[in-house]
mmCIF file of C-alpha atoms and ligand atoms in Angstrom:
data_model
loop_
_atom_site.group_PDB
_atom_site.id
_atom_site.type_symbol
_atom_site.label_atom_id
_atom_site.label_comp_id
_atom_site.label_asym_id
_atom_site.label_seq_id
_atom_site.Cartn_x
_atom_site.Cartn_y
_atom_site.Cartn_z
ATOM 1 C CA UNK A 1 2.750 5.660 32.354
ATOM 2 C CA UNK A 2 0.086 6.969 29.814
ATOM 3 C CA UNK A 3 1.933 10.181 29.056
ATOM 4 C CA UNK A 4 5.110 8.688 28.486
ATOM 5 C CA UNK A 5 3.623 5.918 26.351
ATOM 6 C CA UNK A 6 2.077 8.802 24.716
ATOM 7 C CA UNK A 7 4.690 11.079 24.053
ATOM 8 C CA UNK A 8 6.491 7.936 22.298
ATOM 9 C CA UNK A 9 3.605 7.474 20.295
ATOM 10 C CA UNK A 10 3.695 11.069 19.027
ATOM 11 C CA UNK A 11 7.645 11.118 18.899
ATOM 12 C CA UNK A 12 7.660 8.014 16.768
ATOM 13 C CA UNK A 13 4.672 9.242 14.123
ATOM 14 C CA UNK A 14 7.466 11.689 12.634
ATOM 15 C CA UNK A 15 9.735 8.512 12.372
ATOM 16 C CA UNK A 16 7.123 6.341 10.842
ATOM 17 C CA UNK A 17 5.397 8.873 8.575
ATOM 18 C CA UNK A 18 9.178 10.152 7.568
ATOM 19 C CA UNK A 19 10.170 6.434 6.942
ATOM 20 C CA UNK A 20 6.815 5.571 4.834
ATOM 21 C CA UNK A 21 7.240 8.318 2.685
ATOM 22 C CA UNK A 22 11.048 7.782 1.809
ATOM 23 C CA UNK A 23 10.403 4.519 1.286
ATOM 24 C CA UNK A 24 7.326 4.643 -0.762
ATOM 25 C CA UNK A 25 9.347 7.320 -2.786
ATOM 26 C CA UNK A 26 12.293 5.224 -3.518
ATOM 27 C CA UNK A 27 10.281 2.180 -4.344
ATOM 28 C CA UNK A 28 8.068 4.711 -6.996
ATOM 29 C CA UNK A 29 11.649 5.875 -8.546
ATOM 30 C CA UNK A 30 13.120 2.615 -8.094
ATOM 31 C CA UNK A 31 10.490 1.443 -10.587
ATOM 32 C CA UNK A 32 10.216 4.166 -12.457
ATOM 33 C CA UNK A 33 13.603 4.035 -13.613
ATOM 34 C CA UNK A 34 13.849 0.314 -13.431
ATOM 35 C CA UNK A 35 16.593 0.310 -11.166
ATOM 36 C CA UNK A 36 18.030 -2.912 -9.281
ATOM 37 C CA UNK A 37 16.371 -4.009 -6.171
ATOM 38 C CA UNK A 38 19.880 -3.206 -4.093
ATOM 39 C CA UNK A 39 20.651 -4.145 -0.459
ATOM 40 C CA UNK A 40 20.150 -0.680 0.597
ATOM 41 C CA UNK A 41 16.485 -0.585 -0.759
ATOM 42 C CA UNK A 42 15.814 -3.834 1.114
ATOM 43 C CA UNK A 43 17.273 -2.067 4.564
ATOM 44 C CA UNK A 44 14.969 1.026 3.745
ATOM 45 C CA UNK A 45 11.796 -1.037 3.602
ATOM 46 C CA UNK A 46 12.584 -3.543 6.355
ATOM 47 C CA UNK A 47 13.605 -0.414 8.892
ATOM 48 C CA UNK A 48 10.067 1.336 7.776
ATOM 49 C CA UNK A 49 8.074 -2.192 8.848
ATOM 50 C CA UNK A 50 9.879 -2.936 11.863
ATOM 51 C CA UNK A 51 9.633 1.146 13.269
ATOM 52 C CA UNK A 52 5.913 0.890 12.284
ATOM 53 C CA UNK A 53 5.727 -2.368 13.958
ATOM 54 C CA UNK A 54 6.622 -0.622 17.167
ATOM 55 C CA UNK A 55 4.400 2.364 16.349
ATOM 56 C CA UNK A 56 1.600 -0.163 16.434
ATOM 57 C CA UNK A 57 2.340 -2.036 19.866
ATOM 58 C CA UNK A 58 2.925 0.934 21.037
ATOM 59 C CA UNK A 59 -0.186 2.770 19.557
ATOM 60 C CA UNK A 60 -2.650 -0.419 20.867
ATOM 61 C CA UNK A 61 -0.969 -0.360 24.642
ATOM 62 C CA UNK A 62 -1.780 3.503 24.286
ATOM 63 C CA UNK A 63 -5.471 2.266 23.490
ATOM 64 C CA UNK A 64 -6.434 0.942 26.507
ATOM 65 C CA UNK A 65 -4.392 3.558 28.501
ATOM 66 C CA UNK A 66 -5.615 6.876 27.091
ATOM 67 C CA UNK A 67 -9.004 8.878 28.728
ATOM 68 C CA UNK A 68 -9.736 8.964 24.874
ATOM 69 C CA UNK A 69 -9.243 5.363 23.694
ATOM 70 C CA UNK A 70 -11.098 2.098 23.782
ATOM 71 C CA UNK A 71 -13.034 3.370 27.034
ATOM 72 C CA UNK A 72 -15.126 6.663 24.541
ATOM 73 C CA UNK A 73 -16.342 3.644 22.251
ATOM 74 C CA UNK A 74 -19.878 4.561 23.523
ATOM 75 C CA UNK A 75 -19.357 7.984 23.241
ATOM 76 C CA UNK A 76 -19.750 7.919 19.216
ATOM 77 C CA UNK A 77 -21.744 11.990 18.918
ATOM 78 C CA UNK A 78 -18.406 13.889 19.130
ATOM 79 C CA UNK A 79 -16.181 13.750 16.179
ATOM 80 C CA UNK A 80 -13.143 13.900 17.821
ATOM 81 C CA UNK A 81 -13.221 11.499 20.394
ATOM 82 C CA UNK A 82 -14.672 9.037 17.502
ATOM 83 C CA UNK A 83 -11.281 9.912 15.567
ATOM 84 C CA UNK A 84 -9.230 8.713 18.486
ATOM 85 C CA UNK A 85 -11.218 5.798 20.087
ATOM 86 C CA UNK A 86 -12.366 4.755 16.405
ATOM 87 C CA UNK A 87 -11.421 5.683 13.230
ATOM 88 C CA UNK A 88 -7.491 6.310 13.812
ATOM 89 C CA UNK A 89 -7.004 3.106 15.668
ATOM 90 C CA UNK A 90 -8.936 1.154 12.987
ATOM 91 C CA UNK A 91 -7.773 2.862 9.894
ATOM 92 C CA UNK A 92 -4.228 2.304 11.131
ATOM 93 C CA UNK A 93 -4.277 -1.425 11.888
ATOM 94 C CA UNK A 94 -5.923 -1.692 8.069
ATOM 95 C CA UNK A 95 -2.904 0.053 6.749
ATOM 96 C CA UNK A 96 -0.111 -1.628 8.896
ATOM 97 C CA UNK A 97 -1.518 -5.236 7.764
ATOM 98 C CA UNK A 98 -1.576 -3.598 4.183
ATOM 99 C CA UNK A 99 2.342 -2.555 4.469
ATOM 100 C CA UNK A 100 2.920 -5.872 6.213
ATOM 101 C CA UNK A 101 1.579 -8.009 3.517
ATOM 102 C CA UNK A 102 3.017 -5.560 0.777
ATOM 103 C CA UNK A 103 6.677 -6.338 2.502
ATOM 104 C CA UNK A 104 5.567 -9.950 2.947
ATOM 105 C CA UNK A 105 4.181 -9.905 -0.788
ATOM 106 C CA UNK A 106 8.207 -8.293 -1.860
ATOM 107 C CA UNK A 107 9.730 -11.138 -0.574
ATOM 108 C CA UNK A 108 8.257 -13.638 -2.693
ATOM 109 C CA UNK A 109 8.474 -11.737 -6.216
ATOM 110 C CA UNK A 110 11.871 -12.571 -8.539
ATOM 111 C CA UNK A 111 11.938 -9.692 -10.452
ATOM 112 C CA UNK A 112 13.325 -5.900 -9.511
ATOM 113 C CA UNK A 113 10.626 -4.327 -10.784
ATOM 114 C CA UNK A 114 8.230 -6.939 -9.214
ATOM 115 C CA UNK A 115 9.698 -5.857 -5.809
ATOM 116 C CA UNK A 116 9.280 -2.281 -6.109
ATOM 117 C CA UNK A 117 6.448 -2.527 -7.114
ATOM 118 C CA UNK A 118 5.014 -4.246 -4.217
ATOM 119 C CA UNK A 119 6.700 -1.937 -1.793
ATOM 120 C CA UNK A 120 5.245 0.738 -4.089
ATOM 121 C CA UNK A 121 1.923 -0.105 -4.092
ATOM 122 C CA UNK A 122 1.219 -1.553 -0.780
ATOM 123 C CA UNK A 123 3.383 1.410 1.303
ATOM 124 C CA UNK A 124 2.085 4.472 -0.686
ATOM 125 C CA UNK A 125 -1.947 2.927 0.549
ATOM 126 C CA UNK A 126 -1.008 2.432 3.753
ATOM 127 C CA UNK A 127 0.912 5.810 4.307
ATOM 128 C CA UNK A 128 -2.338 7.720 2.376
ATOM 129 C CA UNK A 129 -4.686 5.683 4.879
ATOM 130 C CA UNK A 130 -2.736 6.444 8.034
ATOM 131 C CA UNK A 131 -2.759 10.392 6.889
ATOM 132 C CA UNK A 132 -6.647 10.180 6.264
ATOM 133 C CA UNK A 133 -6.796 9.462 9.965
ATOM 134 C CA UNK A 134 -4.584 11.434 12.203
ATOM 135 C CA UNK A 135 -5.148 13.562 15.211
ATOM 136 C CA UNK A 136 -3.516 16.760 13.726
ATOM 137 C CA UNK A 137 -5.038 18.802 16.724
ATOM 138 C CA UNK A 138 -3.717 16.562 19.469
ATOM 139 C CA UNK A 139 -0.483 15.773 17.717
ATOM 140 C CA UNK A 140 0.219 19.954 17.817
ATOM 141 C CA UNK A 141 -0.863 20.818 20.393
HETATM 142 C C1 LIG B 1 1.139 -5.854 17.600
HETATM 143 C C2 LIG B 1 2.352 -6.103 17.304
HETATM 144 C C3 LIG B 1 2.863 -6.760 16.030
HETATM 145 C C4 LIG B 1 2.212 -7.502 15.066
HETATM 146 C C5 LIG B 1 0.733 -7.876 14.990
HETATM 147 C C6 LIG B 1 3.223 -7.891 14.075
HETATM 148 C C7 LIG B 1 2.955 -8.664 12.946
HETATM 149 C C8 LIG B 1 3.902 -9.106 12.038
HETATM 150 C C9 LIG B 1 3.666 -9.990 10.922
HETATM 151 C C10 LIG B 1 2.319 -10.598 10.527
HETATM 152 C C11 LIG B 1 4.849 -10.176 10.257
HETATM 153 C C12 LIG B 1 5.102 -11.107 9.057
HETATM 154 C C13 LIG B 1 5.453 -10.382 7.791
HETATM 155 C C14 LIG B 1 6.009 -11.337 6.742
HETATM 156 O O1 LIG B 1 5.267 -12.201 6.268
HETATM 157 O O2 LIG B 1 7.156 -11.187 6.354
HETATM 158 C C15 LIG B 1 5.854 -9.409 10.978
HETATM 159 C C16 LIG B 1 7.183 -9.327 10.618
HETATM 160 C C17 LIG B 1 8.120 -8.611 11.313
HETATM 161 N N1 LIG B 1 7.920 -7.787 12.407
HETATM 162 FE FE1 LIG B 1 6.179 -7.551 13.391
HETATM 163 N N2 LIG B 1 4.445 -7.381 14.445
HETATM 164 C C18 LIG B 1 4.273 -6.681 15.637
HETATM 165 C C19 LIG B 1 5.247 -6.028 16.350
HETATM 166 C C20 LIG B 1 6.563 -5.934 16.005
HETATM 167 C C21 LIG B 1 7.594 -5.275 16.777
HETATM 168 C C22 LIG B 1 7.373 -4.603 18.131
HETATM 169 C C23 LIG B 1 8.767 -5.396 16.077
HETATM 170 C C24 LIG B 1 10.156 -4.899 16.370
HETATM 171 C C25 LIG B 1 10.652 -4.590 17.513
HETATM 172 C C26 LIG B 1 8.474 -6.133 14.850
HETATM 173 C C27 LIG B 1 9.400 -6.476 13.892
HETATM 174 C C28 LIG B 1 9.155 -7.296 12.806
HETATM 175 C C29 LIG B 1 10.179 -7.794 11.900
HETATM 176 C C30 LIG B 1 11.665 -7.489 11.992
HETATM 177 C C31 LIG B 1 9.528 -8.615 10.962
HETATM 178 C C32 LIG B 1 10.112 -9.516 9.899
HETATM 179 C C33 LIG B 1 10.670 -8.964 8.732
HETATM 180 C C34 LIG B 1 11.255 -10.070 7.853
HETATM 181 O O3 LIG B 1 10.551 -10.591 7.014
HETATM 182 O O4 LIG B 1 12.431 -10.371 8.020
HETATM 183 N N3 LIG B 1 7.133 -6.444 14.841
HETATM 184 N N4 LIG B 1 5.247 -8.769 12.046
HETATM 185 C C1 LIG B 2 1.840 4.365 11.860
HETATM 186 C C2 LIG B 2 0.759 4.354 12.591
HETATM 187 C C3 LIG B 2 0.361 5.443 13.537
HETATM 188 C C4 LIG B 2 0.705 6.772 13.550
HETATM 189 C C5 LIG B 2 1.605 7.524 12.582
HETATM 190 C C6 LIG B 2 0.033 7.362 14.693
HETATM 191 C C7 LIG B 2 0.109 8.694 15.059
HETATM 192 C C8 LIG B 2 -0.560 9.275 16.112
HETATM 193 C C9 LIG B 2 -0.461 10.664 16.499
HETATM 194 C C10 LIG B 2 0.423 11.693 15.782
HETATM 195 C C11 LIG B 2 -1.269 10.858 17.572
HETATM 196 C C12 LIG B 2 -1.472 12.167 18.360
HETATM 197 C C13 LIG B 2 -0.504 12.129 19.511
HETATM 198 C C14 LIG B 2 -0.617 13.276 20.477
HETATM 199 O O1 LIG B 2 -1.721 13.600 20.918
HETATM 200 O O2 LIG B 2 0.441 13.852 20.812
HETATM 201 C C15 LIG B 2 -1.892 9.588 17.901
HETATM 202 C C16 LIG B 2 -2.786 9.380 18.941
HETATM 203 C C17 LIG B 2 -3.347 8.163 19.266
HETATM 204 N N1 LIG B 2 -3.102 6.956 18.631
HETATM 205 FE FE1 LIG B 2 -1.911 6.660 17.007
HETATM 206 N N2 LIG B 2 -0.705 6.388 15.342
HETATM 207 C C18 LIG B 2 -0.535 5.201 14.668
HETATM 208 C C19 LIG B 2 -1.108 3.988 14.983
HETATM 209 C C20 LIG B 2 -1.978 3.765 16.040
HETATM 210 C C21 LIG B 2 -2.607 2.489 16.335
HETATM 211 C C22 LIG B 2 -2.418 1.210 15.527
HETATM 212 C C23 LIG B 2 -3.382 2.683 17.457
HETATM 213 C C24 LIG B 2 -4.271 1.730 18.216
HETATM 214 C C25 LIG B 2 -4.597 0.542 17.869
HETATM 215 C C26 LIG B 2 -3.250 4.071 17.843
HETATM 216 C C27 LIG B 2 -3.896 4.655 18.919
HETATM 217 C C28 LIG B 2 -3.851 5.991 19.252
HETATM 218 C C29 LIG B 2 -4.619 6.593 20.344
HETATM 219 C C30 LIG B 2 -5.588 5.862 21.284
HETATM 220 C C31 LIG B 2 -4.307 7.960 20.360
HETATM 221 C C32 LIG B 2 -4.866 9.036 21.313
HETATM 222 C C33 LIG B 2 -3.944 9.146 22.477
HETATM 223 C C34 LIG B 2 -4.285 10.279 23.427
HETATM 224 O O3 LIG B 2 -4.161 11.452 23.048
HETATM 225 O O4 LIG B 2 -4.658 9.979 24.596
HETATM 226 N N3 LIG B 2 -2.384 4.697 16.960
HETATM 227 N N4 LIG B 2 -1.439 8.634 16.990
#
């Protein structure tokens, strides 16, 4: 159970990092070159929340599963089992509220420019946040 729940979780970072930064990308051109807020942008960002929607059920089931989750909390000394049980967990619920309330925040604006720049702002945060706070080592190797 816990290594197939986390091999998803390490399957589905390329999907969700991938997705954030496509979509932060076309939401900085989009408004860059004030383009019109077009069906195809809205599928982009709505496919990006709901894939790091998953990413975070799964990544919180995986919390209470792994050997270096929720039960190191006590164990604060070594850097790397703070990252997991800690800061990565933390950091990344900050930015998926962050890119939920930028998508949230989309929906109510009028304007094109208003909408990119929503998905701009909020996505490109959350995607830098998430990257401060990954397990590089465990994800290679
Ligand atoms: C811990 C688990 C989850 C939490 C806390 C959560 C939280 C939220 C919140 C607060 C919103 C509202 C955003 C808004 O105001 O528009 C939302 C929207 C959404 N979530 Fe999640 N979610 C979770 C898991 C999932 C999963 C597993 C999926 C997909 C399988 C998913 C798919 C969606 C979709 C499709 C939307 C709505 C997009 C729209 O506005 O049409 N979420 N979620
Ligand atoms: C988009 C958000 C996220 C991304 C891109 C992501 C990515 C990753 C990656 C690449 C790893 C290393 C996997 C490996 O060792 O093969 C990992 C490990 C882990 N993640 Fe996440 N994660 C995210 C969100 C979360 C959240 C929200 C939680 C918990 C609330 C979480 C909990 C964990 C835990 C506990 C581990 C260590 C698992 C272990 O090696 O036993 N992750 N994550």
């Amino acid at each position: 159970m816990y290594e197939t729940i986390k091999n998803v979780h390490s399957i589905l970072a390329y999907a969700a990092l991938g997705l954030l930064l496509l979509a932060s990308l076309n939401a900085i051109f989009g408004l860059r070159s004030k383009k019109i807020f077009k069906d195809k942008d809205l599928r982009l960002s709505l496919f990006t929340l709901i894939i790091c929607h998953i990413q975070l059920l799964i990544g919180l089931i995986l919390y209470f599963l792994s050997p270096i989750g929720a039960g190191q909390l006590g164990n604060m000394k070594d850097a790397a089992i703070r990252l997991t049980s800690l800061e990565h967990p933390l950091i990344n619920i900050i930015a998926l509220a962050l890119i939920t309330i930028g998508w949230s925040k989309h929906k109510k604006e009028e304007s094109n420019n208003g909408k990119f720049k929503k998905i701009a702002v909020f996505y490109t945060f959350g995607l830098i946040l998430i990257l401060s706070r990954l397990p590089w080592t465990n994800w290679f190797n």
